[in-house]
PDB file of C-alpha atoms in Angstrom:
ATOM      1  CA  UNK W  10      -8.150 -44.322  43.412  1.00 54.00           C
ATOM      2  CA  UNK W  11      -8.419 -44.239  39.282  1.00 62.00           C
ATOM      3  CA  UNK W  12     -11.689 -45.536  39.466  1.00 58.00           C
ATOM      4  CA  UNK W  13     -13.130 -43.219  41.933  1.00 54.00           C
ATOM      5  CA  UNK W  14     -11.357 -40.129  39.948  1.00 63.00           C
ATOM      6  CA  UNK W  15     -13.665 -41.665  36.727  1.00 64.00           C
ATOM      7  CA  UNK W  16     -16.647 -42.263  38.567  1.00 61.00           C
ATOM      8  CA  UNK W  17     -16.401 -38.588  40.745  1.00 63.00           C
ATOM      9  CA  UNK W  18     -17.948 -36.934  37.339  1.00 67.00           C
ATOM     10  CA  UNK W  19     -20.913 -39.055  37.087  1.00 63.00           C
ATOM     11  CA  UNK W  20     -21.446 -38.602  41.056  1.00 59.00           C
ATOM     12  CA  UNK W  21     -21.504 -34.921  40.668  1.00 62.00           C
ATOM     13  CA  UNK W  22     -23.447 -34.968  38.016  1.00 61.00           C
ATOM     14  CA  UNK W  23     -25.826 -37.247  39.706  1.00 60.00           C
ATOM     15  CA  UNK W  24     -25.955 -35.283  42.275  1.00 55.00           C
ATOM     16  CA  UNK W  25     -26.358 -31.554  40.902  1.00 61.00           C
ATOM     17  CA  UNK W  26     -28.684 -32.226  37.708  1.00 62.00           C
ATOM     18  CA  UNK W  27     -30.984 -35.816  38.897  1.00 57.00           C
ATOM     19  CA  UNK W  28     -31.602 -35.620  42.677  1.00 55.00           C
ATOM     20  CA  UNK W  29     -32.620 -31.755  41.385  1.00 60.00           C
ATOM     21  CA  UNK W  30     -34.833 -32.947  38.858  1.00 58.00           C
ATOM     22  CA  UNK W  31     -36.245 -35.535  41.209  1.00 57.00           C
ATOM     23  CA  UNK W  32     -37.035 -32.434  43.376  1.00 61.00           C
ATOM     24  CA  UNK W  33     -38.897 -30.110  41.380  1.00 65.00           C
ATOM     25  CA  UNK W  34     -40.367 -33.504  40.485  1.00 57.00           C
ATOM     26  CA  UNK W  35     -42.087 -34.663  43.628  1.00 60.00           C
ATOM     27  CA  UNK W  36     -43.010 -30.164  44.149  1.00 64.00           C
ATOM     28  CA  UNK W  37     -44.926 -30.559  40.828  1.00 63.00           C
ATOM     29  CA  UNK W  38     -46.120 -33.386  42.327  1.00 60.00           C
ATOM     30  CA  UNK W  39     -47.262 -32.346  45.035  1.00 63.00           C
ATOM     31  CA  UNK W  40     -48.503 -29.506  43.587  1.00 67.00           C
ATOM     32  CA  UNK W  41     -50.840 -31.632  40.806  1.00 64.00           C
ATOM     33  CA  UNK W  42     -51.942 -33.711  43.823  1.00 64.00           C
ATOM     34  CA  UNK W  43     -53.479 -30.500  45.629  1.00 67.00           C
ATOM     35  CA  UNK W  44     -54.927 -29.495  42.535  1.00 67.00           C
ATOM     36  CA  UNK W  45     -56.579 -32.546  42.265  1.00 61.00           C
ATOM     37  CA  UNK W  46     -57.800 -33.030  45.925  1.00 64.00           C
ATOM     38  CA  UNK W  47     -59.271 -29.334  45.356  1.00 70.00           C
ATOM     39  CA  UNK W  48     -61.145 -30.243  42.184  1.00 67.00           C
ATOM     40  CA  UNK W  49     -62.596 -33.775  44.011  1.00 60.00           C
ATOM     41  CA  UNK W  50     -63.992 -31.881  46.956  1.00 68.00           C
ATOM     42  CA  UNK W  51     -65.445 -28.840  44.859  1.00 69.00           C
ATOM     43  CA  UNK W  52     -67.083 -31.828  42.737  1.00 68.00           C
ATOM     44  CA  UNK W  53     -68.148 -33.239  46.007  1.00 73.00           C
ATOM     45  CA  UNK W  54     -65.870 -36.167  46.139  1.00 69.00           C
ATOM     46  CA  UNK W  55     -64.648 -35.194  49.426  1.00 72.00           C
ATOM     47  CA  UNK W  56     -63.327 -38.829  50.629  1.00 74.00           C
ATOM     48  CA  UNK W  57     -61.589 -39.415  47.406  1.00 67.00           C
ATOM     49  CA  UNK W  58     -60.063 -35.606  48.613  1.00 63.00           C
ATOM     50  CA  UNK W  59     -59.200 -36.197  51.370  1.00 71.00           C
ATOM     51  CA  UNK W  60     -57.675 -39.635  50.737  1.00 73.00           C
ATOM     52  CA  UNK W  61     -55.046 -37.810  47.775  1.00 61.00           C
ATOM     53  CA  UNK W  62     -54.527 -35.555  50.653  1.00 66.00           C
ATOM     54  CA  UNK W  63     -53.439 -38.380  52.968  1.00 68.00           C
ATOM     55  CA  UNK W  64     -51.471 -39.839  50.175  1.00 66.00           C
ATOM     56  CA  UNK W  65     -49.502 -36.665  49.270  1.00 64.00           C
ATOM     57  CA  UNK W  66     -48.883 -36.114  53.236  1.00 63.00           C
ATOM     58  CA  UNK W  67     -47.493 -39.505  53.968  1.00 61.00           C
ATOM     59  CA  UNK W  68     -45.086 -39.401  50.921  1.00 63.00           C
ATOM     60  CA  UNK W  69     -43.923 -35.922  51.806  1.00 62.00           C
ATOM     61  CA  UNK W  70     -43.032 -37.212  55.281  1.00 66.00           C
ATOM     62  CA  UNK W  71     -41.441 -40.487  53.625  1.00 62.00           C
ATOM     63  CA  UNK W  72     -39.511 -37.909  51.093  1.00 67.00           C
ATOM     64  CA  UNK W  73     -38.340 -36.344  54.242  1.00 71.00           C
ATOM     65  CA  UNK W  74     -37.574 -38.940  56.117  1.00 71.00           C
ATOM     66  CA  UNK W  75     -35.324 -40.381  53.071  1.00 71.00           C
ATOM     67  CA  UNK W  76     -33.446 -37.481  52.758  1.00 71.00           C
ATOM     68  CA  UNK W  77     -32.897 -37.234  56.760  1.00 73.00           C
ATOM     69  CA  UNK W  78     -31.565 -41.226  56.273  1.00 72.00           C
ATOM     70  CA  UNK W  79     -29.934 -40.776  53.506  1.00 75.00           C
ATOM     71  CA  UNK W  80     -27.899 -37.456  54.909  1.00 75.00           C
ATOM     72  CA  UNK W  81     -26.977 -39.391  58.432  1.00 75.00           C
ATOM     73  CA  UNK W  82     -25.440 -42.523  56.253  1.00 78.00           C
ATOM     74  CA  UNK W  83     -23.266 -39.898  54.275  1.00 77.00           C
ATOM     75  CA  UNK W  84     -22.412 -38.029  57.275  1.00 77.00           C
ATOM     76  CA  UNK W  85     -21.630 -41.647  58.739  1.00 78.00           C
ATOM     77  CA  UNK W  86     -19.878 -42.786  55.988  1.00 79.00           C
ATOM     78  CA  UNK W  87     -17.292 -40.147  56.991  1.00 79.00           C
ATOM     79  CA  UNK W  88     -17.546 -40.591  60.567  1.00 80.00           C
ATOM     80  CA  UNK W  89     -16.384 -44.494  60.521  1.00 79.00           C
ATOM     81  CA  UNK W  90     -12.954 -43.613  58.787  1.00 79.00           C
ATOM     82  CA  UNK W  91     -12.318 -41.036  61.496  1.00 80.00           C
ATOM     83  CA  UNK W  92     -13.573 -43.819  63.482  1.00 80.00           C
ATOM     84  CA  UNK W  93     -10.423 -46.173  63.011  1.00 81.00           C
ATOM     85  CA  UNK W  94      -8.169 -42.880  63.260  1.00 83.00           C
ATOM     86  CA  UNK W  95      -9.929 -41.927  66.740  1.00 79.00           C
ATOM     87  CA  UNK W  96      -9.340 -45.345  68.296  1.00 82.00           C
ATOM     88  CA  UNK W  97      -6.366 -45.832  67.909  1.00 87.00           C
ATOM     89  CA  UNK W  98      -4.755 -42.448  68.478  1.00 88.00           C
ATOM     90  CA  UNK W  99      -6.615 -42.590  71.911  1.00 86.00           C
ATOM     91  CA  UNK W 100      -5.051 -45.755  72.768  1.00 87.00           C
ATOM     92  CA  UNK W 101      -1.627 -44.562  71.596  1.00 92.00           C
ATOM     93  CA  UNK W 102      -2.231 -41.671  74.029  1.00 92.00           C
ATOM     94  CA  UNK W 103      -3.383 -43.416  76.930  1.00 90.00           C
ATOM     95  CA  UNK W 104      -0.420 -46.376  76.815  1.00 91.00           C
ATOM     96  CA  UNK W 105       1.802 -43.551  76.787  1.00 94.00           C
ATOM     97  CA  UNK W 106       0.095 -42.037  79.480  1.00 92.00           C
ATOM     98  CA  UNK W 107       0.175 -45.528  81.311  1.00 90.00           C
ATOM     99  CA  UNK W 108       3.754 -45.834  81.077  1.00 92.00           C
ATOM    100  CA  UNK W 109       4.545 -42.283  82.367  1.00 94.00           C
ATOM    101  CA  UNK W 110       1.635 -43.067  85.329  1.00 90.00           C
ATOM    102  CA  UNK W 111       3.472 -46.437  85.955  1.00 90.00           C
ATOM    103  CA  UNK W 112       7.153 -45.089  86.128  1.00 92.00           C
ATOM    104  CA  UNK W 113       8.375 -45.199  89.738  1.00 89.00           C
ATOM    105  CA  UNK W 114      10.898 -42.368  88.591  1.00 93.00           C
ATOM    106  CA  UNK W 115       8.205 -40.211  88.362  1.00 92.00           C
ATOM    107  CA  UNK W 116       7.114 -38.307  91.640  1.00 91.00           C
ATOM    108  CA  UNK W 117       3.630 -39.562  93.177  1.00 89.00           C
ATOM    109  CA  UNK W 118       2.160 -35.932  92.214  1.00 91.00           C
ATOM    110  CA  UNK W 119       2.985 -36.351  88.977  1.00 93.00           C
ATOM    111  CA  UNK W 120       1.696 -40.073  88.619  1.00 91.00           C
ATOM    112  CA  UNK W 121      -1.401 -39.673  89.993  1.00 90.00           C
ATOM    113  CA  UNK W 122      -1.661 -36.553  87.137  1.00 92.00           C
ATOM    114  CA  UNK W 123      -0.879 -38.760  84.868  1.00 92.00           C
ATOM    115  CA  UNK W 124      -3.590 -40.598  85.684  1.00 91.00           C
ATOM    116  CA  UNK W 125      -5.952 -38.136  85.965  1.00 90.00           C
ATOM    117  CA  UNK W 126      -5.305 -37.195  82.047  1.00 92.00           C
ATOM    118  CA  UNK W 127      -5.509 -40.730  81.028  1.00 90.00           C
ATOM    119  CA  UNK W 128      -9.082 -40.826  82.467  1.00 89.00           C
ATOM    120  CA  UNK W 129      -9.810 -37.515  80.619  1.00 90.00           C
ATOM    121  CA  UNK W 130      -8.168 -39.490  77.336  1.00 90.00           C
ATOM    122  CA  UNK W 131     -10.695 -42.219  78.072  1.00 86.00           C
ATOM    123  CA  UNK W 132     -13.311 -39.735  78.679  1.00 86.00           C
ATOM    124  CA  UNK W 133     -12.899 -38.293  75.214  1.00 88.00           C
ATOM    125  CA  UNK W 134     -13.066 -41.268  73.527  1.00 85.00           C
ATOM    126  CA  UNK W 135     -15.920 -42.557  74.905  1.00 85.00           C
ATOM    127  CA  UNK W 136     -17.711 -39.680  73.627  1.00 87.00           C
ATOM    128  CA  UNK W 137     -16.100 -39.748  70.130  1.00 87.00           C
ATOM    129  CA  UNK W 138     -16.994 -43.493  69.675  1.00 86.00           C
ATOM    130  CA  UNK W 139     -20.441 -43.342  71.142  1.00 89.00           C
ATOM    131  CA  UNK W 140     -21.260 -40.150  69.491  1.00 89.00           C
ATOM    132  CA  UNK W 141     -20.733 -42.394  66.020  1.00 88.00           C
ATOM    133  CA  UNK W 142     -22.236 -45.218  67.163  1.00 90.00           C
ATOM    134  CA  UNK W 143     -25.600 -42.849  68.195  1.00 91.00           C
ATOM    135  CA  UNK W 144     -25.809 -41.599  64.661  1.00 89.00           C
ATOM    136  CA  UNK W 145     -25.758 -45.291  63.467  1.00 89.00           C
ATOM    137  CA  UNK W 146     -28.592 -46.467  66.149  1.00 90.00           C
ATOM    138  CA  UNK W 147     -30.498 -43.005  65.016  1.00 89.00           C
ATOM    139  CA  UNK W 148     -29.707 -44.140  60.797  1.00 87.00           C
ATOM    140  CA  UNK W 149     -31.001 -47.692  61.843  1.00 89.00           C
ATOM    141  CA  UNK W 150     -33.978 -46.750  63.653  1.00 90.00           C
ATOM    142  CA  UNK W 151     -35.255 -44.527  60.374  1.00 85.00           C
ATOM    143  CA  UNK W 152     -33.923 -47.502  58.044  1.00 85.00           C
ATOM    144  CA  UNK W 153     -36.925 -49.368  60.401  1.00 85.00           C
ATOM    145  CA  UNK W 154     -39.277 -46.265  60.059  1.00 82.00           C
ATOM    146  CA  UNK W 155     -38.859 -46.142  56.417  1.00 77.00           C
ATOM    147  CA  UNK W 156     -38.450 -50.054  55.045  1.00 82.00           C
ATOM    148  CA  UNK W 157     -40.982 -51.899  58.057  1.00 84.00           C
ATOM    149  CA  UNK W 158     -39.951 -54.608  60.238  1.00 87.00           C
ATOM    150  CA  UNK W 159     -37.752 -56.498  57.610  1.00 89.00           C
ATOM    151  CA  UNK W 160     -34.884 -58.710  58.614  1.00 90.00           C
ATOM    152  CA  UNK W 161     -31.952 -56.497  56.821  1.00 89.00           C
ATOM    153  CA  UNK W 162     -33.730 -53.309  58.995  1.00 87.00           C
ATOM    154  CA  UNK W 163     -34.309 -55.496  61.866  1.00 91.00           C
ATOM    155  CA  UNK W 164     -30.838 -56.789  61.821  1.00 92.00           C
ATOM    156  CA  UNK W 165     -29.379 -53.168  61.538  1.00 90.00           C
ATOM    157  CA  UNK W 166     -30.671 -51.960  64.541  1.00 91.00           C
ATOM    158  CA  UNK W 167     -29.710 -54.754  66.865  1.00 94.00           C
ATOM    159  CA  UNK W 168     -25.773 -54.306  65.040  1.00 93.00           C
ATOM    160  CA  UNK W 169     -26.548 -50.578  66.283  1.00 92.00           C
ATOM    161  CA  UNK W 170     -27.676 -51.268  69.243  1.00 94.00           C
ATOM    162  CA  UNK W 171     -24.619 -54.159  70.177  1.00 95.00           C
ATOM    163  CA  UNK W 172     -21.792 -52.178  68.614  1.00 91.00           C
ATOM    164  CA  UNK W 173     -22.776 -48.744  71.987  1.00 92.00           C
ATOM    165  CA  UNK W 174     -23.234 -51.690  74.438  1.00 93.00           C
ATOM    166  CA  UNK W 175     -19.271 -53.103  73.104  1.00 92.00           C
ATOM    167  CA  UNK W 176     -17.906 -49.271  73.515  1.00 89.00           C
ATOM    168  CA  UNK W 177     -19.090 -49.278  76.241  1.00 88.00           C
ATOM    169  CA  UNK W 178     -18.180 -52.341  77.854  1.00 90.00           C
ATOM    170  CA  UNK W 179     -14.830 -51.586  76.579  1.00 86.00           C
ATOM    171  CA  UNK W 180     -14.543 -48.155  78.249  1.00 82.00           C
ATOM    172  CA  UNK W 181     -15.738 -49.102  81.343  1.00 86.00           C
ATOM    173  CA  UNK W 182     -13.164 -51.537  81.705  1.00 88.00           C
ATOM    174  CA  UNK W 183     -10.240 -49.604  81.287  1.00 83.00           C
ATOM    175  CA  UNK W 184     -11.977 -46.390  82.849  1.00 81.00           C
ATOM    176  CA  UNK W 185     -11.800 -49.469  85.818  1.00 88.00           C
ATOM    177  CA  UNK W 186      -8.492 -50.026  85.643  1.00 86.00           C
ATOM    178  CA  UNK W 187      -7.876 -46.217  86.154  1.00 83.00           C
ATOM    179  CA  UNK W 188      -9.926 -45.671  88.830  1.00 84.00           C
ATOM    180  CA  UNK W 189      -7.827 -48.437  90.371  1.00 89.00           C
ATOM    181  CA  UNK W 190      -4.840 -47.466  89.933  1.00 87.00           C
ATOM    182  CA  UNK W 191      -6.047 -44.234  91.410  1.00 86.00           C
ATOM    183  CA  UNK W 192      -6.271 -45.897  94.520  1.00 87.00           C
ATOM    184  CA  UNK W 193      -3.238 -47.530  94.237  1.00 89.00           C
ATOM    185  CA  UNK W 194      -1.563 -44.337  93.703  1.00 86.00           C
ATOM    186  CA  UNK W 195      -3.567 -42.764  97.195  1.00 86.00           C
ATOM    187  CA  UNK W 196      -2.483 -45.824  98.783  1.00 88.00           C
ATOM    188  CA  UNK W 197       1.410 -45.736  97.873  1.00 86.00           C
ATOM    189  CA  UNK W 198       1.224 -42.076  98.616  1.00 84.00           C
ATOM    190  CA  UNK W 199      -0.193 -42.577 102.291  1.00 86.00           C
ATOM    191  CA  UNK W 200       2.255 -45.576 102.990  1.00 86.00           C
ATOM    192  CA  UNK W 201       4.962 -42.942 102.103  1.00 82.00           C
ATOM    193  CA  UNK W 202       3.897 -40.545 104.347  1.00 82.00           C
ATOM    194  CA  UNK W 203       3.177 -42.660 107.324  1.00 81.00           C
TER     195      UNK W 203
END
């Protein structure tokens, strides 16, 4: 905590006075590059035009996609603390709900709601969780875009890819175990009417 209260300064400042100079940086840039291209093809150059044209296109789009990489890991960055917080309030929520669905003392109408609103529980957090783990497949697949095939990049997506297949193994299987204790629930309340 101290060290992050010394180091917030030097982030800020990082952040409002270099990534701005870097900005008007690359427009002058790009600006000196057009200048340039013009001045080849009026000389008759127009390959050697064309090819600074390609040049100052392709790092424009790598610019871009940097900054579209480098906003997702910051918005992820915040997303995986909530993460933690999401997970386990949902399972907090659904044992209690479990209990209160497994409690004989309970009528069968209200059991089988209570089962109903843990698979709505279950719902939601299968959306929270994959919704995170999307923007970490989307952050890995521009990490690809951006560095090449390398083995770090490479590596990244398959984590991305294997940490939505594990939420949703998970959620399927207790969205399973809801869906039969549904039935159990229709079951016990036919044998009670019969």
């Amino acid at each position: 905590s101290a060290f992050f209260k010394i180091i917030e300064p030097v982030a800020s400042f990082i952040v409002d006075k270099v990534v701005s100079a870097f900005e008007q940086l690359g427009k002058a840039a790009s600006e000196a590059s057009d200048l340039v291209s013009s001045a080849l093809e009026f000389l008759g150059f127009d390959e050697a035009a064309e090819s600074v044209r390609n040049f100052t296109n392709a790092t424009g789009e790598l610019i871009e996609k940097s900054n579209e990489l480098s906003d997702l890991e910051s918005k992820l960055i915040k997303s995986r603390r909530e993460q933690s917080l999401i997970e386990k309030q949902a399972l907090i929520d659904a044992e209690k709900l479990r209990q209160k669905r497994d409690d004989e003392s309970n009528s069968l109408q209200e059991r089988i709601q209570f089962n109903r609103e843990l698979g709505q529980v279950l719902k939601k957090q299968s959306e929270d969780e994959l919704a995170i783990a999307n923007d970490a497949l989307k952050a890995a697949k521009l990490r690809l875009e951006i560095d090449g095939e390398t083995t770090e990049a490479l590596d990244g997506l398959a984590e991305a890819q294997l940490e939505i297949l594990d939420i949703q193994e998970r959620i399927n299987g207790q969205q399973s175990e809801q869906l039969a204790n549904e039935n159990s629930l229709r079951n016990e309340g036919r044998a009670l009417a019969k």
